[in-house]
């Protein structure tokens, strides 16, 4: 490697003038990343100060300057339409409507993450262990466990919508079979709607996480197991003392993509809790969509987006930090 | 790729010896069946007559199989294009294909170039620019739908610098497949993936090419790309399955002409004035999911390995 | 590079036909339409379009179909904002009037409809059509009645006859009949409450007080009548065991369950009548919702035609002409016969086409008869928030977490707070 590196630097040395080529080749990517990721990130920070609502008399546009190419923020962010950090203050106030909505949505999202991530990861490990064996038809089993990943979330939610039908939906039939006599109407029951979303997400994601564990299992050293078997360790000891600890990095990695993914997965809410008019099962991203495009509370939608970016940033940093520590530990 | 291939071969595995192998096999089969119930049920029910009420009786089988639900679903919504007045009408299928193909085509170009630049060149600001692009992994496009909607709305042929001669009128991006695809034209994940792939190309080959006086595009075409195809194909598969199934962003930037399949299905889930027509909804569900599912069943190995790549996010 | 790339993209997009380059010399009238019924609506509308265009060759009617009422409103807002082509008209819920008018999405019909024609529309249908948006003291007409329905009690007449029952005439009878008709495989009555305010309104009316009055900033959620109505819902499963406990059957499933004999009575929309009549193999009868001490009550629902703001005069005129044609007596009868929605014009009931249909299908005549006892549908400023306050607490009561009186007091307080900014 060193020789080749030196050749490379020599090649570069021969051409001392500034290279413009790499910048030109990168331009398309940089352009689109700037336009749709970096610029909007600053834009939501700016626009979280908008106090404007098209159908409320107390929040009308102060200036009706309508110039082409100037969006609603620039038009309305002067004077009384600019409320600075008011939305963020309202979010932490105990009895403002924004605060109530915000706390409910954050609570829902947290419960959703806690409800989906651990269970789907445990299932994923179990699936990986099961299909990582010699068995006739193991390919079909793997197919059956993985296909939900490729199925659109809208389709999955539509199918599950039937399972949650009261009385004769399969989910409720199963519960009745075990003698459960409680509420049947999962999807429109504010108490159960979020759980119905969680169940669908677990079913859909477990197979996706399975493949990472499957790859992880392949990398495990055979001899450790042989030694353990000679020591008379049974399967359970092998699993808890060898397999799980050795798969720690895979687990960390999967948990990160699972948590970040959970914040972005809202299509099932569009289908399943569409009728739930009280909004008690709203997740963060779904609420952002609702506030901006249904309720049309521009500033609130932007403020919620800021919060979401902050959460994802914090998660990414935590991920980097944890991975670094792992590197040292190994 | 090596590890994945091995992973998929379900190599001689360590089997817990004290358990009956039968027990584990039974558990595997049971779980696989439970996981398959949704798609099996959907498939069976989609062949029932659309007016069937799934009551307390049999929620699986009707007394006859029929394609009526499919016919009705396609007549209620424009899933497939029709030939009218000398041109094809807009349809969910063509919109989805257009959106996915457009995204894929542009992405293949941008990620190849991006990966190549970061793998091959040394230049001022390289690390900074790489970090800049990786921002997109931290802040996914999906959550920026509020500001990006405004961007799409404000964008038009004028902004894009497209000469008027190409169009009969100035058009806005809103409600076009291009509006759905544009935010994805630059892909941090793809750039990262291709950089990794290109870094794996033996340096000696590159140096030999340089010494021979190859231009950059020759190097890319004949040295870097040949061993890196698997990564590019994997990236393509992930992109296609992600965008084929995408809903939230299309929902925001399309309203009529450019609606993709997923939005078509969303309309069916809301036909509730009369009562839920499950067979009809399942037919629609399968219409939108079928192409990917079939591709997946045929190329399952490639699919699974490409999704393994996607975890690099 | 960038420009070339974009050029390629542009050419690609053009080639794929984003632009349908065809110069139109006709007036194009686009109408957003929520397909929310299972009748071959698109076919019916295609027929109407063809018939109308044959009479008016200079007009091109284009229906753009959406999933539901909410989708139509969302789409109209987004298109108005997104710079897409505005439609000329849209069918949205009658109750959305304040939201869409305040947002400046729609304009009044007053300039296009003369007094005589207007007086022929049923008063009930116009009860959610007027709004004084400009504050000059008189309301302007924003909603032209078109796709209108009411809340009905559907009952299995065959089953009632077998049990020697008269159709229920008050709450007591309704509950006792439902209790008697409940078996292991059948519920006595289903009152879907995924959209609860609409189903609760006739019950509140039947106890003497609607949830809403004439003012667009006042609601009566915690009146004695509303509390009694909600208590009655709870009693139906706690006392009479005549209906599933708690938050109940989904709106979409009830008609199917009724038609298959799994429910003896349901409270549902007129719009589901054709589906129920075609699927049921027994005699179906309908009435308004029995009152607490007799009488029958209902509230209107469904969609009105709205005229979109910001379109040119010629398009608006063409839209108005078509809207008046669409709601003309002959058309409204035809629409009613084929979809189950009720006629919107009083003179329509005298037409031969209607009288012969009503003779064949007495249920349709019964549905029209309920119009005499209808109160306005809940519609106030900031409707979504106000309705949400009510819904949240109704569902909490049905989930056994709150008592009717306390819940409705809380809903009233929340609604008052929201409405205070408009007063």
PDB file of C-alpha atoms in Angstrom, chain C residues 31 40 57 67-69 79 89 93 127 134 189 203 236 246-247 305 311 318 335 346 350 358 377 403:
ATOM      1  CA  UNK C  31     -64.247  19.948  -9.904  1.00  0.00           C
ATOM      2  CA  UNK C  40     -70.236   3.661  -9.685  1.00  0.00           C
ATOM      3  CA  UNK C  57     -70.195  22.395 -26.405  1.00  0.00           C
ATOM      4  CA  UNK C  67     -60.351   9.825  -1.464  1.00  0.00           C
ATOM      5  CA  UNK C  68     -62.585  11.651   0.966  1.00  0.00           C
ATOM      6  CA  UNK C  69     -63.818  15.049   2.061  1.00  0.00           C
ATOM      7  CA  UNK C  79     -52.881  23.466  -4.726  1.00  0.00           C
ATOM      8  CA  UNK C  89     -65.335  24.036  -7.829  1.00  0.00           C
ATOM      9  CA  UNK C  93     -68.342  19.067   3.787  1.00  0.00           C
ATOM     10  CA  UNK C 127     -78.712  25.396   7.337  1.00  0.00           C
ATOM     11  CA  UNK C 134     -67.188  40.122   5.103  1.00  0.00           C
ATOM     12  CA  UNK C 189     -78.133  -1.871  17.851  1.00  0.00           C
ATOM     13  CA  UNK C 203     -79.957  12.029  20.317  1.00  0.00           C
ATOM     14  CA  UNK C 236     -77.228   0.854  25.995  1.00  0.00           C
ATOM     15  CA  UNK C 246     -66.920   0.963  24.891  1.00  0.00           C
ATOM     16  CA  UNK C 247     -65.685   2.668  21.776  1.00  0.00           C
ATOM     17  CA  UNK C 305     -70.667  22.486  -3.840  1.00  0.00           C
ATOM     18  CA  UNK C 311     -60.527  31.844 -10.826  1.00  0.00           C
ATOM     19  CA  UNK C 318     -69.384  28.191 -16.292  1.00  0.00           C
ATOM     20  CA  UNK C 335     -78.534  11.423  -8.472  1.00  0.00           C
ATOM     21  CA  UNK C 346     -88.390  20.630  -2.993  1.00  0.00           C
ATOM     22  CA  UNK C 350     -93.338  16.277  -7.374  1.00  0.00           C
ATOM     23  CA  UNK C 358     -90.530   6.373  -3.916  1.00  0.00           C
ATOM     24  CA  UNK C 377     -75.198  20.033  11.806  1.00  0.00           C
ATOM     25  CA  UNK C 403     -68.500  10.460  33.518  1.00  0.00           C
TER      26      UNK C 403
END
